[in-house]
């Protein structure tokens, strides 16, 4: 009975007490002055003979209200349910159920009355079930069925969105689509200032892991206009939901950042400041971050356990090196270690390890608590997380109880969890002293079980969408060595399920694992061209990505690119700036340069907006986008001079050059030595040469018209003057140099390692092909040395290597 949140306690009580003096109820009055659960039970115990249905409803309502007022981790629901006086309430409720109103009936009675509930009451009841973790109960299934039947009658956005969230674990694809369509209609008629309704719609999409862009963009339009009304908590929730859905909206992030900065001065208490810090710090500039850290230092001692954890995770996210603040937050966490739940302790461990916090006492205590939780955990996801963070901690030995627990849950794990365990076991092996001599049998058995579970899960997979969800974050040696081939076999077995809805996810997976599979690529192309009008324009980037990166060509690929480009071009101004840069670079790799896209990107207003957006993104993504913009700028300048896009990355490339380490690998040193012998002297080949537009070639040499190598001291270096022409310029001491001698040819020699080829073949990837095109435009004859040729059995002697280079340089020269 206690699983049903009846009504808010004190408001419910007032309804009974406001009947007037003549009808005063002493039991209700005694309940009304109770300050905690114990006092409620005391009143119940003293008045058992007097209790009626109103007293029972009031008492249960107050008990739930007291629980609601506590943080989730401090609630004592199970303890309350086992109290003897609660049993009294249950018995009385069952005896008086017919006299009770709908709002205070028990679960069994609620089932019988569900169909006559108005939708407003049904939504409140659904929330009660969710609060008690009954989202998968038969009762919630009945609510889902009622919602499906009465959906057309719901016009209230609040009721609709609350029910959407509550039933999200149980919705079928058909009901999902009906709910999305209904939400879309309700958005047009609701009060636009009620931004919690579109927020809940976004939360529904997150819950069902469905990034439906039309509804997302419509919700975002409403949320964006309401940013000035939002507090840090709401902004943080929305940004978190967007991140989960991989929905990045530049305008919302910039507006949210501005609003959060406005809230800094008013966020002076620990609760409001923590919510502000967590949301603002990751996208703030350096000055704002320092200001936030200064305030956090002042408030640190006032933070509770959850607030300290949230601040610690944010400090790790922004790579803070404020040692004093880290020490203070760690001190608060240390004092509260016994308060945290298991998953919170996992987050504590990860944050403090990545913050490089040093305290043997802290980590010893933390480890003991983690092991204790692990020994009693029965949930695979929990065991996975606890085991992963335990492997991050220094430990003299591995508890056998940990290995036993891992072994017990492996058959229940999904592929992603299995992959996590593979990484953990590899760490255990490396840290085990006996591993130097032989692999301990306990690890051998774990690995055997791990491999068996992984293959069995792939063999049993029968739904492509679910498999792609498990494969989403798969990576590492174990996956590549043990499961990659089986995974590709499974994907080909399920390729009949490839449709426009899962094309982007499958395309991203193939790109990430660098695996070229022609049947899958052809199926992706067919599904895309067949249903291009059903696909959101933003998904064109992910769809075309493997075709460009893996350099896949077939009779239909050109048609695919044309169709996709025509589909997204009308919406080009709606693309998020950083995504458009990534898309433009991807197309450039495929030797495709839509003029409208080029002009959109290399526009002063667009670049200014991109700069503003990059300031809000994580450092790693910021650096990646800037690099891709430079590479796109270079590609356009070299391959499309008719667009007259200026080269504006000279200083950026010089800064990158200064940061580089200029390291030459042993293989490159070997090739350099061989080139010297083939060309007639080591001065005839120079290593690590930068070309115009800052390509770095492994080796450069020049042959005269008689195909004789010139000494490098006699050569000139290419330079780009203001007019954009490639000319011979000044040498390192500033002396004027002439053009290459007539008939001479500049040679670029590049060693291609495994990164230049697809995982499963010797097929060269798109970036290596683009680089070759660009060096040829710069006047080079390009000699590429694949790793599998240089390291082959045929080239196992000095003479064989030299003959190979001689043939590559002289025989293949046009």
Coordinates of N, CA, C and O in Angstrom, one line a residue, residues 453-538:
X453 N 30.9 -15.9 -23.8 CA 29.7 -15.1 -23.6 C 29.5 -14.1 -24.8 O 28.4 -13.8 -25.3
X454 N 30.6 -13.5 -25.2 CA 30.6 -12.5 -26.3 C 30.1 -13.2 -27.6 O 29.2 -12.6 -28.3
X455 N 30.7 -14.3 -27.9 CA 30.3 -15.0 -29.2 C 28.8 -15.5 -29.1 O 28.1 -15.4 -30.1
X456 N 28.5 -16.0 -28.0 CA 27.1 -16.5 -27.8 C 26.1 -15.3 -27.9 O 25.0 -15.5 -28.6
X457 N 26.4 -14.2 -27.4 CA 25.5 -13.0 -27.5 C 25.3 -12.6 -28.9 O 24.2 -12.2 -29.4
X458 N 26.4 -12.6 -29.7 CA 26.3 -12.2 -31.1 C 25.5 -13.3 -31.9 O 24.7 -12.9 -32.8
X459 N 25.7 -14.5 -31.6 CA 25.0 -15.6 -32.3 C 23.5 -15.5 -32.1 O 22.7 -15.8 -33.0
X460 N 23.1 -15.1 -30.9 CA 21.7 -15.0 -30.5 C 21.1 -13.7 -30.9 O 19.8 -13.5 -30.8
X461 N 21.9 -12.7 -31.4 CA 21.3 -11.4 -31.7 C 20.4 -11.5 -32.9 O 20.7 -12.1 -34.0
X462 N 19.2 -11.0 -32.8 CA 18.2 -11.1 -33.9 C 17.6 -9.7 -34.3 O 16.7 -9.7 -35.1
X463 N 17.9 -8.7 -33.5 CA 17.4 -7.3 -33.8 C 18.6 -6.4 -34.0 O 19.4 -6.1 -33.1
X464 N 18.7 -5.8 -35.2 CA 19.8 -5.0 -35.5 C 19.9 -3.7 -34.7 O 20.9 -3.3 -34.2
X465 N 18.7 -3.1 -34.4 CA 18.7 -1.9 -33.6 C 19.3 -2.1 -32.2 O 20.1 -1.3 -31.7
X466 N 18.9 -3.2 -31.6 CA 19.4 -3.6 -30.2 C 20.9 -3.9 -30.3 O 21.7 -3.5 -29.4
X467 N 21.3 -4.6 -31.3 CA 22.8 -4.9 -31.5 C 23.6 -3.6 -31.6 O 24.7 -3.5 -31.0
X468 N 23.1 -2.7 -32.5 CA 23.8 -1.4 -32.7 C 24.0 -0.6 -31.4 O 25.0 0.0 -31.1
X469 N 22.9 -0.7 -30.5 CA 23.0 0.0 -29.2 C 24.1 -0.6 -28.4 O 24.8 0.1 -27.7
X470 N 24.2 -1.9 -28.4 CA 25.3 -2.5 -27.6 C 26.7 -2.3 -28.2 O 27.7 -2.2 -27.4
X471 N 26.8 -2.1 -29.5 CA 28.0 -1.9 -30.1 C 28.5 -0.4 -30.1 O 29.6 -0.1 -30.6
X472 N 27.6 0.4 -29.6 CA 27.8 1.9 -29.8 C 29.2 2.3 -29.3 O 29.8 3.2 -29.9
X473 N 29.7 1.8 -28.2 CA 30.9 2.3 -27.6 C 32.0 1.1 -27.5 O 33.0 1.3 -26.8
X474 N 31.8 0.1 -28.3 CA 32.8 -1.0 -28.3 C 34.1 -0.6 -29.0 O 34.1 0.0 -30.0
X475 N 35.2 -0.9 -28.3 CA 36.5 -0.6 -28.9 C 37.5 -1.4 -28.1 O 37.2 -2.1 -27.1
X476 N 38.8 -1.4 -28.5 CA 39.8 -2.0 -27.7 C 40.3 -3.3 -28.3 O 39.7 -3.9 -29.3
X477 N 41.4 -3.9 -27.8 CA 42.0 -5.0 -28.3 C 41.2 -6.3 -28.3 O 41.1 -7.1 -29.2
X478 N 40.5 -6.5 -27.1 CA 39.7 -7.7 -27.0 C 38.6 -7.7 -28.1 O 38.4 -8.8 -28.7
X479 N 37.9 -6.6 -28.3 CA 36.8 -6.6 -29.3 C 37.4 -6.9 -30.7 O 36.9 -7.7 -31.5
X480 N 38.5 -6.2 -31.0 CA 39.1 -6.3 -32.4 C 39.6 -7.8 -32.6 O 39.5 -8.3 -33.7
X481 N 40.2 -8.4 -31.6 CA 40.8 -9.7 -31.8 C 39.8 -10.8 -31.6 O 40.0 -11.8 -32.3
X482 N 38.9 -10.7 -30.8 CA 38.0 -11.8 -30.4 C 36.6 -11.7 -31.1 O 36.0 -12.7 -31.4
X483 N 36.1 -10.5 -31.3 CA 34.7 -10.4 -31.7 C 34.5 -9.6 -33.0 O 33.3 -9.6 -33.5
X484 N 35.5 -9.0 -33.5 CA 35.2 -8.1 -34.7 C 34.7 -8.9 -35.9 O 33.7 -8.5 -36.5
X485 N 35.3 -10.0 -36.2 CA 34.9 -10.8 -37.4 C 33.5 -11.3 -37.1 O 32.6 -11.3 -38.0
X486 N 33.2 -11.9 -35.9 CA 31.9 -12.4 -35.6 C 30.9 -11.3 -35.6 O 29.7 -11.5 -36.1
X487 N 31.3 -10.1 -35.2 CA 30.3 -9.0 -35.3 C 29.9 -8.6 -36.7 O 28.7 -8.4 -37.0
X488 N 30.9 -8.6 -37.6 CA 30.6 -8.3 -39.0 C 29.8 -9.4 -39.6 O 28.9 -9.1 -40.5
X489 N 30.0 -10.7 -39.3 CA 29.2 -11.8 -39.8 C 27.7 -11.6 -39.3 O 26.8 -11.7 -40.1
X490 N 27.6 -11.2 -38.0 CA 26.2 -11.0 -37.5 C 25.5 -9.8 -38.2 O 24.3 -9.9 -38.5
X491 N 26.3 -8.7 -38.4 CA 25.7 -7.6 -39.0 C 25.2 -7.9 -40.5 O 24.1 -7.5 -40.9
X492 N 26.0 -8.7 -41.2 CA 25.6 -9.1 -42.5 C 24.4 -10.1 -42.5 O 23.5 -10.0 -43.3
X493 N 24.3 -10.9 -41.4 CA 23.1 -11.7 -41.2 C 21.9 -10.9 -41.0 O 20.8 -11.3 -41.5
X494 N 22.0 -9.8 -40.4 CA 20.9 -8.9 -40.1 C 20.7 -7.8 -41.1 O 19.9 -6.9 -40.8
X495 N 21.4 -7.8 -42.2 CA 21.4 -6.6 -43.1 C 20.0 -6.4 -43.7 O 19.8 -5.3 -44.2
X496 N 19.2 -7.4 -43.7 CA 17.8 -7.2 -44.1 C 17.0 -6.2 -43.3 O 16.0 -5.7 -43.7
X497 N 17.5 -5.9 -42.1 CA 16.8 -5.0 -41.2 C 17.4 -3.6 -41.3 O 16.9 -2.7 -40.6
X498 N 18.3 -3.4 -42.2 CA 18.9 -2.0 -42.4 C 17.8 -1.1 -43.1 O 17.2 -1.5 -44.1
X499 N 17.5 0.0 -42.4 CA 16.5 0.9 -42.9 C 17.0 2.3 -42.7 O 18.0 2.6 -42.0
X500 N 16.2 3.3 -43.1 CA 16.6 4.7 -43.0 C 16.7 5.1 -41.5 O 17.4 6.0 -41.1
X501 N 16.0 4.3 -40.6 CA 16.1 4.7 -39.2 C 17.4 4.3 -38.5 O 17.8 5.0 -37.6
X502 N 18.0 3.3 -39.0 CA 19.3 2.9 -38.3 C 20.5 3.1 -39.2 O 21.6 2.7 -38.8
X503 N 20.4 3.6 -40.4 CA 21.5 3.9 -41.3 C 22.6 4.8 -40.6 O 23.8 4.4 -40.6
X504 N 22.2 5.9 -40.0 CA 23.2 6.7 -39.4 C 24.1 6.0 -38.3 O 25.3 6.1 -38.2
X505 N 23.4 5.2 -37.4 CA 24.1 4.5 -36.4 C 25.0 3.4 -36.9 O 26.2 3.3 -36.5
X506 N 24.6 2.7 -37.9 CA 25.4 1.7 -38.5 C 26.6 2.3 -39.3 O 27.7 1.8 -39.2
X507 N 26.3 3.4 -39.9 CA 27.4 4.1 -40.6 C 28.5 4.6 -39.7 O 29.7 4.5 -39.9
X508 N 28.1 5.2 -38.5 CA 29.1 5.6 -37.5 C 29.9 4.5 -37.0 O 31.1 4.6 -36.8
X509 N 29.2 3.3 -36.8 CA 29.9 2.2 -36.2 C 31.0 1.7 -37.2 O 32.2 1.4 -36.9
X510 N 30.6 1.5 -38.5 CA 31.6 1.1 -39.5 C 32.8 2.0 -39.6 O 33.9 1.6 -39.8
X511 N 32.5 3.3 -39.5 CA 33.5 4.3 -39.6 C 34.5 4.2 -38.4 O 35.7 4.2 -38.6
X512 N 33.9 4.0 -37.3 CA 34.7 4.0 -36.0 C 35.6 2.8 -36.0 O 36.8 2.9 -35.5
X513 N 35.2 1.6 -36.5 CA 36.0 0.4 -36.5 C 36.9 0.3 -37.7 O 37.6 -0.7 -37.8
X514 N 36.8 1.2 -38.7 CA 37.6 1.2 -39.9 C 37.4 -0.1 -40.7 O 38.4 -0.6 -41.2
X515 N 36.2 -0.6 -40.7 CA 36.0 -1.9 -41.4 C 35.2 -1.7 -42.7 O 34.1 -1.2 -42.6
X516 N 35.8 -2.1 -43.8 CA 35.1 -1.9 -45.1 C 34.4 -3.2 -45.4 O 35.0 -4.3 -45.6
X517 N 33.1 -3.2 -45.4 CA 32.2 -4.3 -45.8 C 31.3 -3.9 -46.9 O 30.3 -3.2 -46.7
X518 N 31.6 -4.4 -48.1 CA 30.9 -3.9 -49.3 C 29.4 -4.2 -49.2 O 28.5 -3.4 -49.5
X519 N 29.0 -5.5 -48.8 CA 27.5 -5.7 -48.7 C 26.8 -4.8 -47.8 O 25.7 -4.3 -48.1
X520 N 27.4 -4.4 -46.6 CA 26.7 -3.5 -45.7 C 26.7 -2.1 -46.3 O 25.7 -1.4 -46.2
X521 N 27.8 -1.7 -46.9 CA 27.8 -0.3 -47.5 C 26.8 -0.2 -48.6 O 26.1 0.8 -48.7
X522 N 26.7 -1.2 -49.4 CA 25.6 -1.2 -50.5 C 24.2 -1.2 -49.9 O 23.4 -0.5 -50.5
X523 N 24.0 -1.9 -48.8 CA 22.7 -1.9 -48.2 C 22.4 -0.5 -47.6 O 21.3 0.0 -47.7
X524 N 23.4 0.1 -47.0 CA 23.2 1.5 -46.5 C 22.9 2.4 -47.6 O 21.9 3.3 -47.5
X525 N 23.6 2.3 -48.7 CA 23.3 3.2 -49.9 C 21.9 3.0 -50.4 O 21.1 3.9 -50.7
X526 N 21.5 1.7 -50.5 CA 20.1 1.4 -51.0 C 19.0 1.9 -50.1 O 18.1 2.6 -50.6
X527 N 19.2 1.7 -48.8 CA 18.2 2.1 -47.8 C 18.1 3.6 -47.8 O 17.0 4.2 -47.7
X528 N 19.2 4.3 -47.9 CA 19.2 5.8 -47.9 C 18.5 6.4 -49.2 O 17.7 7.3 -49.1
X529 N 18.9 5.9 -50.3 CA 18.3 6.4 -51.6 C 16.8 6.1 -51.7 O 16.0 6.8 -52.2
X530 N 16.4 4.9 -51.1 CA 15.0 4.5 -51.2 C 14.1 5.4 -50.3 O 13.0 5.8 -50.7
X531 N 14.6 5.8 -49.1 CA 13.8 6.6 -48.2 C 14.4 7.9 -47.8 O 14.3 8.4 -46.6
X532 N 15.1 8.6 -48.7 CA 15.8 9.8 -48.4 C 14.9 10.9 -47.8 O 15.3 11.7 -47.0
X533 N 13.7 10.9 -48.3 CA 12.7 11.9 -47.8 C 12.3 11.7 -46.4 O 11.7 12.7 -45.8
X534 N 12.4 10.5 -45.9 CA 12.1 10.3 -44.5 C 13.2 10.6 -43.5 O 13.0 10.8 -42.3
X535 N 14.4 10.8 -44.0 CA 15.6 11.0 -43.2 C 15.7 12.5 -42.9 O 15.5 13.4 -43.8
X536 N 16.2 12.8 -41.7 CA 16.4 14.2 -41.3 C 17.7 14.7 -42.0 O 18.7 13.9 -42.2
X537 N 17.7 15.9 -42.5 CA 18.8 16.4 -43.2 C 20.1 16.3 -42.5 O 21.2 16.1 -43.0
X538 N 20.1 16.5 -41.1 CA 21.3 16.4 -40.3 C 22.0 15.0 -40.3 O 23.2 14.9 -40.1

